[in-house]
Amino acid sequence: PGQWTVAELRSCWPGGQAPTARTAVFGVLGERVAGSASPALFTALFERGGIDGVYGRFDLADAGGLLGRLADGGWPLRGLSVTAPHKQAAWWFGGGDHAPAEAGVKGLLAYNTLFRAADDARWRGANTDVLGVRAAVEALFGEDWFAKPRSVCVLGAGGAARAVLRALADPRATARWEPWLAAWRAGAKALPPLDSAPDAPSEPGAPAAIELAVLARKPKRAMVLAREFGAGFGHFDDLEMLAPDLIVHTTQAGSPASRERHHWLPGPAALAALAERAPHCRILDANYKPDPTPLVAAARQLGLSAATGRLWF
């Protein structure tokens, strides 16, 4: 008495159809992913498309065990979205530079997507962050990112920071999706599918000069990442010496995934000083929850143009 019946439980399954042996299983892999919006997003897509699939959460501090089971075929998973801190592990699991990855990802050392085709037991990887970053930044600036010289400061040195540096410093990284970007900028109601992009993108013209700086809690990590992209590096506190056109925050600080969700970077004092020093600076926070994030809310109060990572997501 008081317990749900099997029939009631089955009716609660996404789409109202109970799972079968053929139901495809997907999920988001990360640490502290209870606040991820991915399950709601993909469940809605599955229901709208009539797809027999379910999307859940794999909240793990160490992804080795799960990836090992996947390699052995021990779990019936078809795909994973990957977030911090497992993007580098996903890179090696998904084939890394040995896989026929999409243009612009070679050497990125981070995958945010792992998938397995229905007729192929081999796992493959992709990184959708590269396109997401550029789309989000272009929406923030209202123009093609490479239309003019820019200066960029990236806060953080993880997998998301890698995608930011690649997307904003190298036009070849997103050249493959130029038809999609052009249609999106024009406000087209129907966008061309991403998988229809040509395999060999045309060589883009001479890129605008982009100055990069990577700041992290551990300057040595920032240095290692900065060397790969010809960027400057330093500690978070070094922001006081910079006046960039754009700041991209890529850490979990200020998000539900952070152990200190009420702590955010660069902090009130540093942000206020930045607003006085560089009122033209725009801020993109990779986090999309809460909306607005503490960083975005504070930046807007100071008169700075800022956006959460919702469009990026």
Coordinates of C-alpha atoms in Angstrom, one line a residue:
P1 CA 0.0 0.0 0.0
G2 CA 1.3 3.5 -0.9
Q3 CA 3.9 2.1 -3.3
W4 CA 3.7 3.0 -7.0
T5 CA 2.5 0.1 -9.2
V6 CA 4.6 -1.2 -12.1
A7 CA 2.1 0.3 -14.5
E8 CA 2.5 3.7 -12.9
L9 CA 6.3 3.5 -13.0
R10 CA 6.2 2.5 -16.7
S11 CA 4.0 5.5 -17.5
C12 CA 6.6 7.8 -16.0
W13 CA 9.3 6.7 -18.3
P14 CA 10.3 9.4 -20.8
G15 CA 7.8 9.3 -23.7
G16 CA 5.5 7.1 -21.7
Q17 CA 7.0 4.0 -23.1
A18 CA 8.8 1.6 -20.8
P19 CA 12.4 0.5 -21.7
T20 CA 13.1 -2.6 -23.7
A21 CA 16.3 -4.5 -24.5
R22 CA 16.7 -2.2 -27.5
T23 CA 16.4 1.1 -25.6
A24 CA 19.5 3.2 -26.1
V25 CA 21.2 4.5 -23.0
F26 CA 23.0 7.8 -22.8
G27 CA 24.1 10.2 -20.1
V28 CA 26.3 13.0 -18.9
L29 CA 29.6 12.0 -17.3
G30 CA 31.2 14.3 -14.8
E31 CA 31.7 15.2 -11.2
R32 CA 28.8 16.9 -9.3
V33 CA 26.5 16.9 -12.3
A34 CA 23.2 17.0 -10.4
G35 CA 22.5 20.4 -11.8
S36 CA 23.2 19.5 -15.4
A37 CA 20.4 20.4 -17.9
S38 CA 21.5 17.7 -20.3
P39 CA 19.0 15.0 -19.1
A40 CA 16.0 17.4 -19.6
L41 CA 17.3 18.6 -23.0
F42 CA 17.9 15.1 -24.4
T43 CA 14.7 13.6 -22.9
A44 CA 12.7 16.3 -24.7
L45 CA 14.6 15.6 -27.9
F46 CA 13.9 11.9 -27.6
E47 CA 10.2 12.5 -26.9
R48 CA 9.9 14.9 -29.8
G49 CA 11.7 12.6 -32.2
G50 CA 10.1 9.4 -31.1
I51 CA 13.5 8.0 -30.2
D52 CA 13.7 4.9 -27.9
G53 CA 16.3 6.2 -25.6
V54 CA 17.0 7.4 -22.1
Y55 CA 19.5 9.9 -20.8
G56 CA 20.8 10.0 -17.2
R57 CA 23.7 11.1 -15.1
F58 CA 27.0 9.4 -14.2
D59 CA 28.3 11.4 -11.3
L60 CA 31.9 10.1 -10.8
A61 CA 35.1 11.6 -9.4
D62 CA 37.1 8.9 -11.3
A63 CA 35.8 7.9 -14.8
G64 CA 38.3 5.0 -15.2
G65 CA 36.0 2.3 -14.0
L66 CA 33.1 3.3 -16.2
L67 CA 35.3 3.8 -19.3
G68 CA 36.9 0.4 -18.6
R69 CA 33.4 -1.2 -18.6
L70 CA 32.6 0.5 -21.8
A71 CA 35.8 -0.7 -23.5
D72 CA 34.9 -4.3 -22.4
G73 CA 31.3 -4.0 -23.7
G74 CA 30.1 -4.4 -20.1
W75 CA 27.5 -1.6 -20.2
P76 CA 24.8 -1.0 -22.9
L77 CA 25.7 2.6 -23.4
R78 CA 25.5 4.4 -26.8
G79 CA 26.8 7.8 -25.9
L80 CA 28.0 10.2 -23.3
S81 CA 28.3 13.9 -22.8
V82 CA 31.5 14.6 -20.9
T83 CA 32.2 17.5 -18.6
A84 CA 34.8 18.3 -16.0
P85 CA 37.0 16.7 -14.9
H86 CA 36.9 13.9 -17.5
K87 CA 37.4 15.6 -20.9
Q88 CA 41.0 14.5 -21.1
A89 CA 40.2 10.9 -20.2
A90 CA 37.5 11.0 -22.9
W91 CA 40.1 12.2 -25.4
W92 CA 42.2 9.1 -25.0
F93 CA 39.2 6.8 -24.7
G94 CA 37.7 8.2 -27.9
G95 CA 40.8 7.8 -30.0
G96 CA 42.4 11.2 -29.7
D97 CA 44.6 12.2 -32.6
H98 CA 44.3 8.6 -34.0
A99 CA 40.6 9.0 -34.6
P100 CA 39.2 10.7 -37.7
A101 CA 38.0 13.6 -35.7
E102 CA 36.4 16.7 -37.1
A103 CA 38.5 19.6 -38.5
G104 CA 40.1 21.8 -35.9
V105 CA 40.2 19.2 -33.0
K106 CA 43.6 17.6 -33.7
G107 CA 45.8 18.0 -30.7
L108 CA 43.0 19.5 -28.5
L109 CA 43.4 16.8 -25.8
A110 CA 39.8 17.1 -24.7
Y111 CA 36.5 15.5 -25.9
N112 CA 33.1 16.5 -24.5
T113 CA 31.2 13.8 -26.4
L114 CA 31.7 10.0 -26.7
F115 CA 29.5 8.0 -29.0
R116 CA 29.3 4.6 -30.6
A117 CA 27.6 3.9 -33.9
A118 CA 24.9 1.2 -34.0
D119 CA 27.0 -1.0 -36.3
D120 CA 30.4 -0.3 -34.7
A121 CA 31.6 -1.4 -31.3
R122 CA 34.4 1.2 -31.4
W123 CA 34.0 4.4 -29.3
R124 CA 34.7 7.7 -31.0
G125 CA 35.0 11.2 -29.6
A126 CA 34.1 14.8 -30.7
N127 CA 34.3 18.2 -29.2
T128 CA 31.2 20.4 -29.7
D129 CA 32.7 23.1 -27.4
V130 CA 34.7 24.6 -30.3
L131 CA 31.6 25.6 -32.3
G132 CA 29.7 26.4 -29.1
V133 CA 32.3 28.9 -27.9
R134 CA 32.5 30.7 -31.2
A135 CA 28.7 31.0 -31.6
A136 CA 28.4 32.3 -28.0
V137 CA 31.1 34.9 -28.5
E138 CA 29.8 36.1 -31.8
A139 CA 26.3 36.5 -30.2
L140 CA 28.0 38.6 -27.4
F141 CA 29.8 40.8 -29.9
G142 CA 27.2 40.8 -32.6
E143 CA 29.6 40.1 -35.4
D144 CA 32.1 37.6 -36.9
W145 CA 34.7 37.0 -34.2
F146 CA 37.6 37.2 -36.7
A147 CA 36.4 40.4 -38.3
K148 CA 39.0 42.5 -36.3
P149 CA 41.9 42.1 -33.9
R150 CA 40.9 41.1 -30.3
S151 CA 42.5 40.5 -27.0
V152 CA 41.3 37.6 -24.9
C153 CA 41.8 36.5 -21.3
V154 CA 40.8 32.9 -20.4
L155 CA 40.2 32.1 -16.7
G156 CA 41.0 28.4 -16.1
A157 CA 43.2 25.8 -17.7
G158 CA 41.1 22.8 -18.2
G159 CA 39.3 21.1 -21.1
A160 CA 36.9 24.0 -21.7
A161 CA 39.8 26.5 -21.7
R162 CA 41.4 24.4 -24.5
A163 CA 38.3 24.7 -26.6
V164 CA 38.1 28.4 -26.1
L165 CA 41.7 29.0 -27.2
R166 CA 41.3 26.8 -30.3
A167 CA 37.9 28.3 -31.3
L168 CA 38.9 32.0 -30.8
A169 CA 42.6 31.8 -32.0
D170 CA 42.4 29.6 -35.1
P171 CA 39.7 30.2 -37.8
R172 CA 40.4 26.8 -39.2
A173 CA 38.9 25.2 -36.1
T174 CA 35.4 26.3 -37.1
A175 CA 35.9 26.7 -40.9
R176 CA 34.1 23.4 -41.4
W177 CA 30.9 24.9 -40.0
E178 CA 31.0 28.3 -41.8
P179 CA 27.7 27.6 -43.7
W180 CA 26.0 26.8 -40.4
L181 CA 27.5 30.0 -38.8
A182 CA 26.5 32.1 -41.8
A183 CA 22.9 30.9 -41.7
W184 CA 22.7 31.3 -37.9
R185 CA 24.1 34.9 -38.0
A186 CA 21.4 35.7 -40.6
G187 CA 18.7 34.4 -38.3
A188 CA 17.6 31.6 -40.6
K189 CA 14.7 29.6 -39.3
A190 CA 16.1 26.4 -40.7
L191 CA 19.8 25.8 -40.2
P192 CA 21.8 23.3 -42.3
P193 CA 22.7 20.1 -40.4
L194 CA 26.2 20.1 -38.9
D195 CA 27.0 16.7 -40.3
S196 CA 26.6 18.0 -43.9
A197 CA 29.7 20.2 -43.6
P198 CA 32.5 19.4 -46.1
D199 CA 35.2 17.1 -44.9
A200 CA 38.0 19.4 -46.3
P201 CA 37.2 23.0 -45.5
S202 CA 38.4 25.8 -47.7
E203 CA 41.5 27.6 -46.4
P204 CA 40.3 30.7 -44.6
G205 CA 41.8 34.1 -45.3
A206 CA 44.4 35.7 -43.1
P207 CA 43.1 35.8 -39.6
A208 CA 42.8 38.9 -37.5
A209 CA 45.5 39.3 -34.8
I210 CA 44.3 37.6 -31.6
E211 CA 46.2 38.2 -28.3
L212 CA 45.6 35.5 -25.7
A213 CA 46.3 35.1 -22.0
V214 CA 45.6 32.2 -19.7
L215 CA 45.2 32.7 -16.0
A216 CA 44.7 29.9 -13.5
R217 CA 45.0 29.1 -9.8
K218 CA 48.2 27.2 -10.6
P219 CA 50.3 29.3 -13.0
K220 CA 52.3 26.2 -14.1
R221 CA 49.1 24.7 -15.5
A222 CA 48.4 28.0 -17.3
M223 CA 51.9 28.0 -18.7
V224 CA 51.6 24.5 -20.1
L225 CA 48.4 25.3 -21.9
A226 CA 49.5 28.8 -23.0
R227 CA 52.6 27.4 -24.7
E228 CA 50.5 25.3 -27.0
F229 CA 48.6 28.4 -28.2
G230 CA 51.3 31.0 -28.1
A231 CA 49.5 32.8 -25.2
G232 CA 50.6 34.7 -22.1
F233 CA 50.0 33.1 -18.8
G234 CA 49.8 33.9 -15.1
H235 CA 47.7 33.7 -11.8
F236 CA 44.1 34.8 -11.5
D237 CA 45.4 37.9 -9.6
D238 CA 47.3 39.0 -12.7
L239 CA 44.0 40.1 -14.3
E240 CA 44.6 43.5 -12.6
M241 CA 47.3 44.1 -15.2
L242 CA 45.1 43.4 -18.3
A243 CA 42.4 45.2 -20.2
P244 CA 41.1 42.6 -22.6
D245 CA 38.3 42.8 -25.1
L246 CA 36.9 39.5 -23.8
I247 CA 37.1 37.4 -20.7
V248 CA 36.0 33.8 -20.9
H249 CA 35.5 32.2 -17.5
T250 CA 35.9 28.4 -17.8
T251 CA 36.1 27.2 -14.1
Q252 CA 33.1 25.8 -12.1
A253 CA 33.3 28.6 -9.6
G254 CA 29.8 30.1 -9.0
S255 CA 28.0 27.1 -10.4
P256 CA 26.0 24.3 -8.8
A257 CA 28.9 22.0 -9.7
S258 CA 31.4 23.9 -7.5
R259 CA 32.1 23.1 -3.9
E260 CA 32.0 26.8 -3.3
R261 CA 29.0 27.8 -5.4
H262 CA 28.8 31.2 -3.8
H263 CA 32.5 32.0 -4.7
W264 CA 33.0 33.3 -8.1
L265 CA 35.9 34.5 -10.2
P266 CA 37.5 37.0 -10.6
G267 CA 35.7 38.3 -7.5
P268 CA 33.9 41.6 -6.7
A269 CA 37.0 43.8 -6.2
A270 CA 38.8 42.6 -9.3
L271 CA 35.7 42.9 -11.5
A272 CA 34.9 46.4 -10.3
A273 CA 38.5 47.5 -11.1
L274 CA 38.2 45.8 -14.5
A275 CA 35.0 47.8 -15.2
E276 CA 36.8 51.0 -14.6
R277 CA 39.9 50.0 -16.4
A278 CA 38.3 48.4 -19.5
P279 CA 34.6 49.3 -19.7
H280 CA 34.6 47.9 -23.3
C281 CA 35.4 44.4 -22.0
R282 CA 32.8 41.7 -22.5
I283 CA 32.5 38.6 -20.3
L284 CA 31.4 35.1 -21.2
D285 CA 30.8 32.6 -18.4
A286 CA 31.0 28.9 -19.4
N287 CA 28.5 28.1 -16.6
Y288 CA 24.8 28.4 -17.5
K289 CA 23.4 27.8 -14.0
P290 CA 22.1 29.8 -12.1
D291 CA 20.8 32.2 -14.8
P292 CA 22.4 34.7 -14.5
T293 CA 25.5 33.3 -12.8
P294 CA 27.0 35.4 -10.0
L295 CA 29.8 36.6 -12.4
V296 CA 27.3 37.6 -15.1
A297 CA 25.0 39.3 -12.7
A298 CA 27.8 41.3 -11.1
A299 CA 29.3 42.3 -14.5
R300 CA 25.9 43.6 -15.7
Q301 CA 25.5 45.7 -12.6
L302 CA 28.8 47.3 -13.3
G303 CA 27.8 48.1 -16.9
L304 CA 29.7 45.4 -18.6
S305 CA 28.2 43.3 -21.4
A306 CA 28.1 39.7 -20.2
A307 CA 26.5 36.3 -21.0
T308 CA 26.1 32.9 -19.4
G309 CA 27.1 29.7 -21.2
R310 CA 23.5 28.9 -22.1
L311 CA 24.1 29.5 -25.9
W312 CA 27.4 27.7 -25.7
F313 CA 25.6 24.7 -24.0

